[in-house]
PDB file of C-alpha atoms in Angstrom:
ATOM      1  CA  MET X  68     170.485 108.502 227.194  1.00 64.00           C
ATOM      2  CA  SER X  69     168.015 110.861 225.371  1.00 91.00           C
ATOM      3  CA  ASN X  70     169.357 113.853 223.329  1.00 94.00           C
ATOM      4  CA  LYS X  71     169.321 117.340 224.708  1.00 95.00           C
ATOM      5  CA  LEU X  72     166.339 118.352 222.864  1.00 94.00           C
ATOM      6  CA  SER X  73     164.243 115.646 224.302  1.00 94.00           C
ATOM      7  CA  GLN X  74     165.470 116.393 227.767  1.00 95.00           C
ATOM      8  CA  LEU X  75     164.800 120.035 227.301  1.00 96.00           C
ATOM      9  CA  LYS X  76     161.239 119.384 226.387  1.00 94.00           C
ATOM     10  CA  ALA X  77     160.727 117.728 229.871  1.00 94.00           C
ATOM     11  CA  PHE X  78     160.854 121.215 231.640  1.00 93.00           C
ATOM     12  CA  THR X  79     160.429 123.720 228.843  1.00 96.00           C
ATOM     13  CA  THR X  80     157.996 124.336 225.932  1.00 93.00           C
ATOM     14  CA  ILE X  81     159.816 124.392 222.808  1.00 91.00           C
ATOM     15  CA  VAL X  82     158.601 126.703 219.978  1.00 89.00           C
ATOM     16  CA  ALA X  83     159.925 126.594 216.389  1.00 85.00           C
ATOM     17  CA  ASP X  84     161.326 129.910 215.422  1.00 85.00           C
ATOM     18  CA  THR X  85     160.503 129.506 211.724  1.00 80.00           C
ATOM     19  CA  GLY X  86     157.855 129.695 208.995  1.00 74.00           C
ATOM     20  CA  ASP X  87     159.233 126.798 207.284  1.00 79.00           C
ATOM     21  CA  ILE X  88     156.611 124.059 207.618  1.00 83.00           C
ATOM     22  CA  THR X  89     159.055 121.085 206.637  1.00 84.00           C
ATOM     23  CA  ALA X  90     161.280 122.172 209.748  1.00 84.00           C
ATOM     24  CA  ILE X  91     158.207 122.173 211.923  1.00 86.00           C
ATOM     25  CA  LYS X  92     157.254 118.658 210.780  1.00 86.00           C
ATOM     26  CA  ASP X  93     160.804 117.556 211.508  1.00 85.00           C
ATOM     27  CA  PHE X  94     161.085 118.835 215.006  1.00 84.00           C
ATOM     28  CA  LEU X  95     157.390 118.676 216.113  1.00 84.00           C
ATOM     29  CA  PRO X  96     157.475 121.735 218.569  1.00 87.00           C
ATOM     30  CA  GLU X  97     154.538 122.637 220.657  1.00 89.00           C
ATOM     31  CA  ASP X  98     154.054 126.137 219.275  1.00 90.00           C
ATOM     32  CA  ALA X  99     155.525 128.139 216.302  1.00 88.00           C
ATOM     33  CA  THR X 100     156.268 131.785 215.875  1.00 83.00           C
ATOM     34  CA  THR X 101     156.630 133.887 212.697  1.00 80.00           C
ATOM     35  CA  ASN X 102     157.946 137.454 211.993  1.00 79.00           C
ATOM     36  CA  PRO X 103     158.203 139.534 208.897  1.00 82.00           C
ATOM     37  CA  SER X 104     161.782 138.340 208.370  1.00 81.00           C
ATOM     38  CA  LEU X 105     160.677 134.621 208.593  1.00 78.00           C
ATOM     39  CA  MET X 106     157.677 135.268 206.319  1.00 81.00           C
ATOM     40  CA  LEU X 107     159.953 136.843 203.724  1.00 85.00           C
ATOM     41  CA  LYS X 108     162.077 133.818 203.664  1.00 83.00           C
ATOM     42  CA  ALA X 109     158.982 131.603 203.500  1.00 79.00           C
ATOM     43  CA  ALA X 110     157.828 133.466 200.598  1.00 81.00           C
ATOM     44  CA  GLN X 111     160.889 132.367 198.552  1.00 86.00           C
ATOM     45  CA  ILE X 112     160.205 128.814 199.271  1.00 83.00           C
ATOM     46  CA  PRO X 113     158.633 127.199 196.120  1.00 86.00           C
ATOM     47  CA  GLU X 114     156.134 125.233 197.943  1.00 84.00           C
ATOM     48  CA  TYR X 115     154.701 128.479 199.364  1.00 85.00           C
ATOM     49  CA  ALA X 116     153.871 129.876 195.903  1.00 89.00           C
ATOM     50  CA  PRO X 117     150.259 128.731 196.107  1.00 93.00           C
ATOM     51  CA  PHE X 118     149.806 130.562 199.423  1.00 92.00           C
ATOM     52  CA  LEU X 119     151.016 133.840 197.720  1.00 92.00           C
ATOM     53  CA  ASP X 120     148.686 133.297 194.887  1.00 94.00           C
ATOM     54  CA  GLN X 121     145.859 132.688 197.269  1.00 95.00           C
ATOM     55  CA  ALA X 122     146.533 135.799 199.336  1.00 95.00           C
ATOM     56  CA  VAL X 123     146.845 137.993 196.217  1.00 95.00           C
ATOM     57  CA  ALA X 124     143.635 136.708 194.723  1.00 96.00           C
ATOM     58  CA  TRP X 125     141.828 137.342 198.027  1.00 97.00           C
ATOM     59  CA  ALA X 126     143.213 140.835 198.355  1.00 97.00           C
ATOM     60  CA  LYS X 127     141.737 141.794 194.974  1.00 96.00           C
ATOM     61  CA  THR X 128     138.365 140.930 196.110  1.00 96.00           C
ATOM     62  CA  GLN X 129     138.570 143.303 199.138  1.00 95.00           C
ATOM     63  CA  SER X 130     139.510 146.503 197.499  1.00 94.00           C
ATOM     64  CA  ASP X 131     140.236 148.286 194.246  1.00 94.00           C
ATOM     65  CA  ASP X 132     143.041 150.323 195.734  1.00 95.00           C
ATOM     66  CA  LYS X 133     146.375 148.747 194.970  1.00 94.00           C
ATOM     67  CA  ASP X 134     148.047 149.967 198.152  1.00 94.00           C
ATOM     68  CA  GLN X 135     145.295 148.443 200.191  1.00 96.00           C
ATOM     69  CA  GLN X 136     145.482 145.286 198.281  1.00 96.00           C
ATOM     70  CA  ILE X 137     149.130 145.000 199.137  1.00 95.00           C
ATOM     71  CA  LEU X 138     148.401 145.388 202.810  1.00 95.00           C
ATOM     72  CA  ASP X 139     145.569 143.044 202.683  1.00 96.00           C
ATOM     73  CA  ALA X 140     147.535 140.369 200.775  1.00 95.00           C
ATOM     74  CA  GLY X 141     150.258 140.563 203.573  1.00 95.00           C
ATOM     75  CA  ASP X 142     147.723 140.015 206.322  1.00 95.00           C
ATOM     76  CA  LYS X 143     146.107 137.185 204.436  1.00 95.00           C
ATOM     77  CA  LEU X 144     149.430 135.489 203.652  1.00 94.00           C
ATOM     78  CA  ALA X 145     150.366 135.547 207.327  1.00 94.00           C
ATOM     79  CA  VAL X 146     147.155 134.063 208.206  1.00 95.00           C
ATOM     80  CA  ILE X 147     147.327 131.503 205.495  1.00 94.00           C
ATOM     81  CA  VAL X 148     150.849 130.420 206.398  1.00 91.00           C
ATOM     82  CA  GLY X 149     149.802 130.408 210.103  1.00 93.00           C
ATOM     83  CA  THR X 150     146.793 128.323 209.489  1.00 95.00           C
ATOM     84  CA  GLU X 151     148.968 125.782 207.607  1.00 92.00           C
ATOM     85  CA  ILE X 152     151.400 125.695 210.515  1.00 91.00           C
ATOM     86  CA  LEU X 153     148.698 124.911 212.970  1.00 94.00           C
ATOM     87  CA  LYS X 154     147.973 121.700 211.114  1.00 94.00           C
ATOM     88  CA  TYR X 155     151.254 120.403 212.621  1.00 93.00           C
ATOM     89  CA  ILE X 156     151.484 121.550 215.972  1.00 93.00           C
ATOM     90  CA  PRO X 157     149.164 121.233 219.052  1.00 94.00           C
ATOM     91  CA  GLY X 158     149.678 124.560 220.396  1.00 95.00           C
ATOM     92  CA  ARG X 159     149.718 128.205 218.981  1.00 94.00           C
ATOM     93  CA  ILE X 160     151.026 130.212 216.142  1.00 94.00           C
ATOM     94  CA  SER X 161     152.385 133.759 216.795  1.00 93.00           C
ATOM     95  CA  THR X 162     151.596 136.194 214.049  1.00 94.00           C
ATOM     96  CA  GLU X 163     153.129 139.708 213.994  1.00 94.00           C
ATOM     97  CA  VAL X 164     151.437 143.049 213.556  1.00 96.00           C
ATOM     98  CA  ASP X 165     153.167 145.251 211.046  1.00 96.00           C
ATOM     99  CA  ALA X 166     156.407 146.697 212.733  1.00 96.00           C
ATOM    100  CA  ARG X 167     155.591 150.212 211.257  1.00 97.00           C
ATOM    101  CA  LEU X 168     152.518 150.465 213.602  1.00 98.00           C
ATOM    102  CA  SER X 169     154.697 149.899 216.519  1.00 98.00           C
ATOM    103  CA  PHE X 170     154.112 153.530 217.970  1.00 98.00           C
ATOM    104  CA  ASP X 171     150.536 153.714 217.221  1.00 98.00           C
ATOM    105  CA  LYS X 172     148.271 152.053 219.769  1.00 98.00           C
ATOM    106  CA  GLU X 173     145.025 152.442 217.946  1.00 98.00           C
ATOM    107  CA  ALA X 174     146.582 151.126 214.600  1.00 98.00           C
ATOM    108  CA  THR X 175     147.982 148.078 216.435  1.00 98.00           C
ATOM    109  CA  LEU X 176     144.657 147.419 217.833  1.00 98.00           C
ATOM    110  CA  ALA X 177     142.915 147.605 214.644  1.00 98.00           C
ATOM    111  CA  LYS X 178     145.602 145.283 212.856  1.00 98.00           C
ATOM    112  CA  ALA X 179     145.418 142.753 215.707  1.00 98.00           C
ATOM    113  CA  ARG X 180     141.625 142.501 215.455  1.00 98.00           C
ATOM    114  CA  LYS X 181     141.799 142.052 211.646  1.00 98.00           C
ATOM    115  CA  LEU X 182     144.163 139.374 211.868  1.00 98.00           C
ATOM    116  CA  ILE X 183     142.151 137.511 214.499  1.00 98.00           C
ATOM    117  CA  ALA X 184     139.131 138.046 212.398  1.00 98.00           C
ATOM    118  CA  LEU X 185     140.928 136.385 209.288  1.00 98.00           C
ATOM    119  CA  TYR X 186     142.058 133.529 211.511  1.00 98.00           C
ATOM    120  CA  GLU X 187     138.404 132.849 212.802  1.00 98.00           C
ATOM    121  CA  GLU X 188     137.050 133.095 209.145  1.00 97.00           C
ATOM    122  CA  ALA X 189     139.600 130.491 208.240  1.00 97.00           C
ATOM    123  CA  GLY X 190     138.117 128.276 211.021  1.00 97.00           C
ATOM    124  CA  VAL X 191     140.938 128.992 213.546  1.00 98.00           C
ATOM    125  CA  SER X 192     139.832 129.964 217.059  1.00 97.00           C
ATOM    126  CA  ARG X 193     141.548 132.935 218.713  1.00 97.00           C
ATOM    127  CA  ASP X 194     142.825 130.604 221.574  1.00 97.00           C
ATOM    128  CA  ARG X 195     145.329 129.125 218.951  1.00 97.00           C
ATOM    129  CA  VAL X 196     146.666 132.479 217.934  1.00 98.00           C
ATOM    130  CA  LEU X 197     149.149 134.787 219.639  1.00 97.00           C
ATOM    131  CA  ILE X 198     149.342 138.488 218.200  1.00 98.00           C
ATOM    132  CA  LYS X 199     152.909 139.638 218.302  1.00 96.00           C
ATOM    133  CA  ALA X 200     153.605 143.294 218.839  1.00 97.00           C
ATOM    134  CA  ALA X 201     156.949 145.158 219.658  1.00 97.00           C
ATOM    135  CA  SER X 202     157.382 145.912 223.264  1.00 98.00           C
ATOM    136  CA  THR X 203     157.109 149.670 223.014  1.00 98.00           C
ATOM    137  CA  TRP X 204     154.973 151.537 225.457  1.00 98.00           C
ATOM    138  CA  GLU X 205     152.064 151.740 222.742  1.00 98.00           C
ATOM    139  CA  GLY X 206     152.484 148.040 221.946  1.00 98.00           C
ATOM    140  CA  ILE X 207     152.200 147.009 225.536  1.00 98.00           C
ATOM    141  CA  LYS X 208     149.155 149.327 226.175  1.00 98.00           C
ATOM    142  CA  ALA X 209     147.354 147.970 223.039  1.00 98.00           C
ATOM    143  CA  ALA X 210     148.197 144.284 224.316  1.00 98.00           C
ATOM    144  CA  GLU X 211     146.568 145.330 227.585  1.00 98.00           C
ATOM    145  CA  GLU X 212     143.399 145.944 225.729  1.00 98.00           C
ATOM    146  CA  LEU X 213     143.458 142.926 223.508  1.00 98.00           C
ATOM    147  CA  GLU X 214     144.130 140.740 226.541  1.00 98.00           C
ATOM    148  CA  LYS X 215     140.865 141.863 227.923  1.00 98.00           C
ATOM    149  CA  GLU X 216     139.016 141.082 224.619  1.00 97.00           C
ATOM    150  CA  GLY X 217     140.329 137.497 224.756  1.00 97.00           C
ATOM    151  CA  ILE X 218     143.069 138.076 222.313  1.00 98.00           C
ATOM    152  CA  ASN X 219     146.302 136.729 223.665  1.00 98.00           C
ATOM    153  CA  CYS X 220     149.564 138.568 222.800  1.00 98.00           C
ATOM    154  CA  ASN X 221     153.195 137.867 222.328  1.00 97.00           C
ATOM    155  CA  LEU X 222     155.310 141.080 223.001  1.00 98.00           C
ATOM    156  CA  THR X 223     158.513 140.712 221.157  1.00 96.00           C
ATOM    157  CA  LEU X 224     161.660 142.834 220.706  1.00 96.00           C
ATOM    158  CA  LEU X 225     161.976 142.883 224.495  1.00 97.00           C
ATOM    159  CA  PHE X 226     165.447 143.710 225.736  1.00 98.00           C
ATOM    160  CA  SER X 227     165.002 145.515 229.270  1.00 98.00           C
ATOM    161  CA  PHE X 228     163.641 144.739 232.546  1.00 98.00           C
ATOM    162  CA  ALA X 229     161.339 147.889 232.271  1.00 98.00           C
ATOM    163  CA  GLN X 230     159.674 146.335 229.157  1.00 98.00           C
ATOM    164  CA  ALA X 231     159.275 143.072 231.068  1.00 98.00           C
ATOM    165  CA  GLN X 232     157.787 144.817 234.105  1.00 98.00           C
ATOM    166  CA  ALA X 233     155.331 146.694 232.029  1.00 98.00           C
ATOM    167  CA  CYS X 234     154.154 143.675 230.105  1.00 98.00           C
ATOM    168  CA  ALA X 235     153.486 141.763 233.221  1.00 98.00           C
ATOM    169  CA  GLU X 236     151.710 144.592 234.769  1.00 98.00           C
ATOM    170  CA  ALA X 237     149.551 144.860 231.489  1.00 98.00           C
ATOM    171  CA  GLY X 238     148.665 141.049 231.945  1.00 98.00           C
ATOM    172  CA  VAL X 239     150.435 140.245 228.558  1.00 98.00           C
ATOM    173  CA  PHE X 240     150.133 136.449 227.961  1.00 98.00           C
ATOM    174  CA  LEU X 241     153.758 136.009 226.740  1.00 98.00           C
ATOM    175  CA  ILE X 242     156.864 137.979 226.314  1.00 98.00           C
ATOM    176  CA  SER X 243     159.944 137.250 224.016  1.00 96.00           C
ATOM    177  CA  PRO X 244     163.090 138.567 225.289  1.00 97.00           C
ATOM    178  CA  PHE X 245     165.874 138.465 222.559  1.00 96.00           C
ATOM    179  CA  VAL X 246     169.009 136.847 224.228  1.00 97.00           C
ATOM    180  CA  GLY X 247     171.148 136.789 221.127  1.00 96.00           C
ATOM    181  CA  ARG X 248     170.596 140.326 220.165  1.00 97.00           C
ATOM    182  CA  ILE X 249     171.427 141.408 223.833  1.00 98.00           C
ATOM    183  CA  LEU X 250     174.589 139.457 223.479  1.00 97.00           C
ATOM    184  CA  ASP X 251     175.466 141.183 220.070  1.00 97.00           C
ATOM    185  CA  TRP X 252     175.225 144.611 221.393  1.00 98.00           C
ATOM    186  CA  TYR X 253     177.469 143.896 224.389  1.00 98.00           C
ATOM    187  CA  LYS X 254     180.124 142.114 222.257  1.00 97.00           C
ATOM    188  CA  LYS X 255     180.224 145.188 219.907  1.00 96.00           C
ATOM    189  CA  SER X 256     180.215 147.573 222.728  1.00 96.00           C
ATOM    190  CA  THR X 257     182.721 146.190 225.049  1.00 95.00           C
ATOM    191  CA  GLY X 258     184.944 144.079 222.741  1.00 96.00           C
ATOM    192  CA  GLN X 259     184.594 141.246 225.267  1.00 96.00           C
ATOM    193  CA  GLU X 260     183.774 137.463 224.772  1.00 95.00           C
ATOM    194  CA  TYR X 261     181.251 135.974 227.102  1.00 97.00           C
ATOM    195  CA  THR X 262     180.741 132.445 228.490  1.00 96.00           C
ATOM    196  CA  ALA X 263     177.198 130.920 228.414  1.00 94.00           C
ATOM    197  CA  GLU X 264     176.927 131.766 232.131  1.00 95.00           C
ATOM    198  CA  THR X 265     178.023 135.396 231.806  1.00 97.00           C
ATOM    199  CA  ASP X 266     176.218 135.947 228.571  1.00 97.00           C
ATOM    200  CA  PRO X 267     174.414 139.233 229.088  1.00 98.00           C
ATOM    201  CA  GLY X 268     171.028 137.992 227.342  1.00 98.00           C
ATOM    202  CA  VAL X 269     171.049 134.896 229.559  1.00 98.00           C
ATOM    203  CA  VAL X 270     171.519 137.089 232.475  1.00 98.00           C
ATOM    204  CA  SER X 271     168.726 139.198 231.434  1.00 98.00           C
ATOM    205  CA  VAL X 272     166.226 136.601 230.883  1.00 98.00           C
ATOM    206  CA  THR X 273     167.129 134.724 234.228  1.00 98.00           C
ATOM    207  CA  GLU X 274     166.455 138.053 236.059  1.00 98.00           C
ATOM    208  CA  ILE X 275     162.984 138.493 234.329  1.00 98.00           C
ATOM    209  CA  TYR X 276     162.031 134.850 234.827  1.00 98.00           C
ATOM    210  CA  ASN X 277     162.816 134.998 238.583  1.00 97.00           C
ATOM    211  CA  TYR X 278     161.097 138.285 239.056  1.00 97.00           C
ATOM    212  CA  TYR X 279     158.030 136.979 237.351  1.00 98.00           C
ATOM    213  CA  LYS X 280     157.906 133.901 239.538  1.00 97.00           C
ATOM    214  CA  GLU X 281     158.877 135.613 242.812  1.00 97.00           C
ATOM    215  CA  HIS X 282     155.905 138.082 242.319  1.00 97.00           C
ATOM    216  CA  GLY X 283     153.391 135.502 240.930  1.00 96.00           C
ATOM    217  CA  TYR X 284     153.024 137.118 237.419  1.00 97.00           C
ATOM    218  CA  ASN X 285     151.325 134.717 234.933  1.00 96.00           C
ATOM    219  CA  THR X 286     153.025 136.310 231.911  1.00 98.00           C
ATOM    220  CA  VAL X 287     154.825 133.429 230.038  1.00 97.00           C
ATOM    221  CA  VAL X 288     158.681 134.082 229.506  1.00 98.00           C
ATOM    222  CA  MET X 289     159.894 132.756 226.079  1.00 96.00           C
ATOM    223  CA  GLY X 290     163.494 133.281 225.490  1.00 96.00           C
ATOM    224  CA  ALA X 291     164.104 133.989 221.759  1.00 94.00           C
ATOM    225  CA  SER X 292     166.869 135.112 219.294  1.00 92.00           C
ATOM    226  CA  PHE X 293     169.835 132.447 220.280  1.00 96.00           C
ATOM    227  CA  ARG X 294     173.193 132.685 218.899  1.00 96.00           C
ATOM    228  CA  ASN X 295     174.302 129.084 220.282  1.00 96.00           C
ATOM    229  CA  ILE X 296     173.087 126.167 222.201  1.00 96.00           C
ATOM    230  CA  GLY X 297     175.111 127.372 225.296  1.00 96.00           C
ATOM    231  CA  GLU X 298     172.583 130.044 225.692  1.00 97.00           C
ATOM    232  CA  ILE X 299     169.727 127.572 225.371  1.00 97.00           C
ATOM    233  CA  GLU X 300     171.207 125.271 227.920  1.00 97.00           C
ATOM    234  CA  GLN X 301     171.543 128.068 230.570  1.00 98.00           C
ATOM    235  CA  LEU X 302     167.943 128.769 230.144  1.00 98.00           C
ATOM    236  CA  ALA X 303     166.724 125.362 230.607  1.00 97.00           C
ATOM    237  CA  GLY X 304     163.548 125.419 232.576  1.00 98.00           C
ATOM    238  CA  CYS X 305     162.401 128.568 231.317  1.00 98.00           C
ATOM    239  CA  ASP X 306     158.624 128.651 230.467  1.00 97.00           C
ATOM    240  CA  ARG X 307     159.198 128.492 226.735  1.00 95.00           C
ATOM    241  CA  LEU X 308     162.044 128.905 224.317  1.00 95.00           C
ATOM    242  CA  THR X 309     161.713 129.715 220.688  1.00 91.00           C
ATOM    243  CA  ILE X 310     164.635 128.117 218.748  1.00 92.00           C
ATOM    244  CA  SER X 311     165.679 128.117 215.154  1.00 91.00           C
ATOM    245  CA  PRO X 312     165.796 124.726 213.140  1.00 89.00           C
ATOM    246  CA  ASN X 313     169.602 124.739 213.011  1.00 93.00           C
ATOM    247  CA  LEU X 314     169.963 125.170 216.816  1.00 95.00           C
ATOM    248  CA  LEU X 315     167.173 122.500 217.301  1.00 93.00           C
ATOM    249  CA  GLU X 316     169.246 120.083 215.117  1.00 93.00           C
ATOM    250  CA  GLU X 317     172.280 120.664 217.210  1.00 95.00           C
ATOM    251  CA  LEU X 318     170.306 119.940 220.451  1.00 95.00           C
ATOM    252  CA  LYS X 319     168.796 116.870 218.648  1.00 93.00           C
ATOM    253  CA  LYS X 320     172.291 115.493 217.883  1.00 95.00           C
ATOM    254  CA  ASP X 321     173.814 116.211 221.347  1.00 94.00           C
ATOM    255  CA  GLU X 322     173.647 113.105 223.568  1.00 94.00           C
ATOM    256  CA  GLY X 323     175.085 114.878 226.739  1.00 94.00           C
ATOM    257  CA  THR X 324     173.187 115.568 229.980  1.00 95.00           C
ATOM    258  CA  LEU X 325     171.175 118.771 230.196  1.00 96.00           C
ATOM    259  CA  GLU X 326     170.619 120.249 233.755  1.00 95.00           C
ATOM    260  CA  ARG X 327     167.747 122.522 234.449  1.00 97.00           C
ATOM    261  CA  LYS X 328     168.781 125.902 235.347  1.00 97.00           C
ATOM    262  CA  LEU X 329     165.642 128.027 235.985  1.00 97.00           C
ATOM    263  CA  ILE X 330     163.330 126.816 238.814  1.00 96.00           C
ATOM    264  CA  PRO X 331     160.358 128.748 239.819  1.00 94.00           C
ATOM    265  CA  ALA X 332     160.373 130.412 243.289  1.00 90.00           C
ATOM    266  CA  THR X 333     157.923 128.696 245.866  1.00 89.00           C
ATOM    267  CA  ASP X 334     157.353 131.958 247.887  1.00 91.00           C
ATOM    268  CA  VAL X 335     155.370 134.659 246.322  1.00 94.00           C
ATOM    269  CA  LYS X 336     156.076 138.235 247.218  1.00 93.00           C
ATOM    270  CA  PRO X 337     153.449 141.129 246.708  1.00 93.00           C
ATOM    271  CA  ALA X 338     153.904 142.858 243.456  1.00 91.00           C
ATOM    272  CA  PRO X 339     155.792 146.330 243.478  1.00 92.00           C
ATOM    273  CA  GLU X 340     154.005 149.564 242.416  1.00 94.00           C
ATOM    274  CA  ALA X 341     153.250 149.682 238.663  1.00 96.00           C
ATOM    275  CA  ILE X 342     155.624 151.341 236.344  1.00 98.00           C
ATOM    276  CA  THR X 343     154.357 154.596 235.003  1.00 98.00           C
ATOM    277  CA  GLU X 344     154.786 155.749 231.269  1.00 98.00           C
ATOM    278  CA  ALA X 345     157.301 158.368 232.410  1.00 98.00           C
ATOM    279  CA  ALA X 346     159.360 155.790 234.395  1.00 98.00           C
ATOM    280  CA  PHE X 347     159.173 153.303 231.321  1.00 98.00           C
ATOM    281  CA  ARG X 348     160.449 155.873 228.978  1.00 98.00           C
ATOM    282  CA  TRP X 349     163.165 157.096 231.319  1.00 98.00           C
ATOM    283  CA  ALA X 350     164.295 153.524 232.009  1.00 98.00           C
ATOM    284  CA  MET X 351     164.567 152.811 228.374  1.00 98.00           C
ATOM    285  CA  ASN X 352     166.491 156.086 227.701  1.00 98.00           C
ATOM    286  CA  GLU X 353     168.951 155.052 230.361  1.00 98.00           C
ATOM    287  CA  ASP X 354     169.411 151.676 228.769  1.00 98.00           C
ATOM    288  CA  ALA X 355     171.194 152.241 225.520  1.00 98.00           C
ATOM    289  CA  MET X 356     171.348 148.606 224.565  1.00 98.00           C
ATOM    290  CA  ALA X 357     167.528 148.298 224.871  1.00 98.00           C
ATOM    291  CA  THR X 358     166.761 151.459 222.959  1.00 98.00           C
ATOM    292  CA  GLU X 359     169.132 150.774 220.216  1.00 98.00           C
ATOM    293  CA  LYS X 360     168.241 147.195 219.709  1.00 98.00           C
ATOM    294  CA  LEU X 361     164.408 147.850 220.055  1.00 98.00           C
ATOM    295  CA  SER X 362     164.710 150.554 217.287  1.00 98.00           C
ATOM    296  CA  GLU X 363     166.930 148.423 215.106  1.00 97.00           C
ATOM    297  CA  GLY X 364     164.755 145.504 215.443  1.00 95.00           C
ATOM    298  CA  ILE X 365     161.462 147.665 214.487  1.00 97.00           C
ATOM    299  CA  ARG X 366     163.434 149.007 211.407  1.00 97.00           C
ATOM    300  CA  ASN X 367     164.640 145.689 210.190  1.00 94.00           C
ATOM    301  CA  PHE X 368     161.274 144.138 210.464  1.00 93.00           C
ATOM    302  CA  ALA X 369     159.783 147.103 208.653  1.00 95.00           C
ATOM    303  CA  VAL X 370     162.411 146.549 205.862  1.00 94.00           C
ATOM    304  CA  ASP X 371     161.497 142.977 205.377  1.00 92.00           C
ATOM    305  CA  GLN X 372     157.815 143.719 205.459  1.00 93.00           C
ATOM    306  CA  ARG X 373     158.402 146.195 202.434  1.00 94.00           C
ATOM    307  CA  LYS X 374     160.522 143.613 200.570  1.00 93.00           C
ATOM    308  CA  LEU X 375     157.710 141.157 201.000  1.00 92.00           C
ATOM    309  CA  GLU X 376     155.103 143.770 199.914  1.00 94.00           C
ATOM    310  CA  VAL X 377     157.293 144.437 196.809  1.00 93.00           C
ATOM    311  CA  THR X 378     156.870 140.707 195.889  1.00 91.00           C
ATOM    312  CA  LEU X 379     153.160 140.855 196.543  1.00 92.00           C
ATOM    313  CA  ALA X 380     152.724 144.108 194.476  1.00 94.00           C
ATOM    314  CA  SER X 381     154.441 142.372 191.580  1.00 93.00           C
ATOM    315  CA  MET X 382     151.750 139.903 191.429  1.00 91.00           C
ATOM    316  CA  LEU X 383     148.739 142.252 191.714  1.00 90.00           C
TER     317      LEU X 383
END
């Protein structure tokens, strides 16, 4: 019998949730995704030192202002790492917009276009890149414009049904609902323990997946942020799952049988009325978990971005 990772690949596209090229070579995922936290970890890997040197050297040619050089070096590093990862996967790399721009639509648009331009200068076509942005109202509206320009997007830090609905209606290419972080909030809030079947993150992604399929939305659902393989097994059949190397290893070693849990609807219903900005913001206000985890995620990504910039600044 094949292992659970092989079985999962039969009906779900596997994405490596890492910036570690060695791990990507080991697990051979279809796609890969990075974020500021993963980029910070990658920057500590000795093999990545030449990438940092290259990014810093390039940034010095772009501006005489050190603050701008730091920003440029961060963007260039993300693209260098993304370009390297693309050598080992057949699909796409997700590269994240600075989390500090999460509430600024125009700045998000500018950063996304800059990253795509850097990829294209490196010989990577835009159809191999997903621009990641937080699932704020501003991030979703920026993604709506980018999609019309042929720049596909991955809307991340997604915790609520309202976020998922707005993303689908905006024509976003892909969403990343965060399973494990939803579970973390509920365990802390309620003091309860949950089974894989009752896991609030699993329940949320299942609801979103079924809603998308029932209404014929093309937006890809990619479950993310897993705490254990039980969550992954309950979402077997989801369009995509982005999984950390340690959990990929667990799945690879498990020779048990994996049952498909999510199956797309065959009958498509008309889409409901589009969510308004006011309705979106009210739904988020009413959902303490989603509001808190979105804010926390943005803050933490910003912290790691600043830590990475400290490293880059020391090299300028």
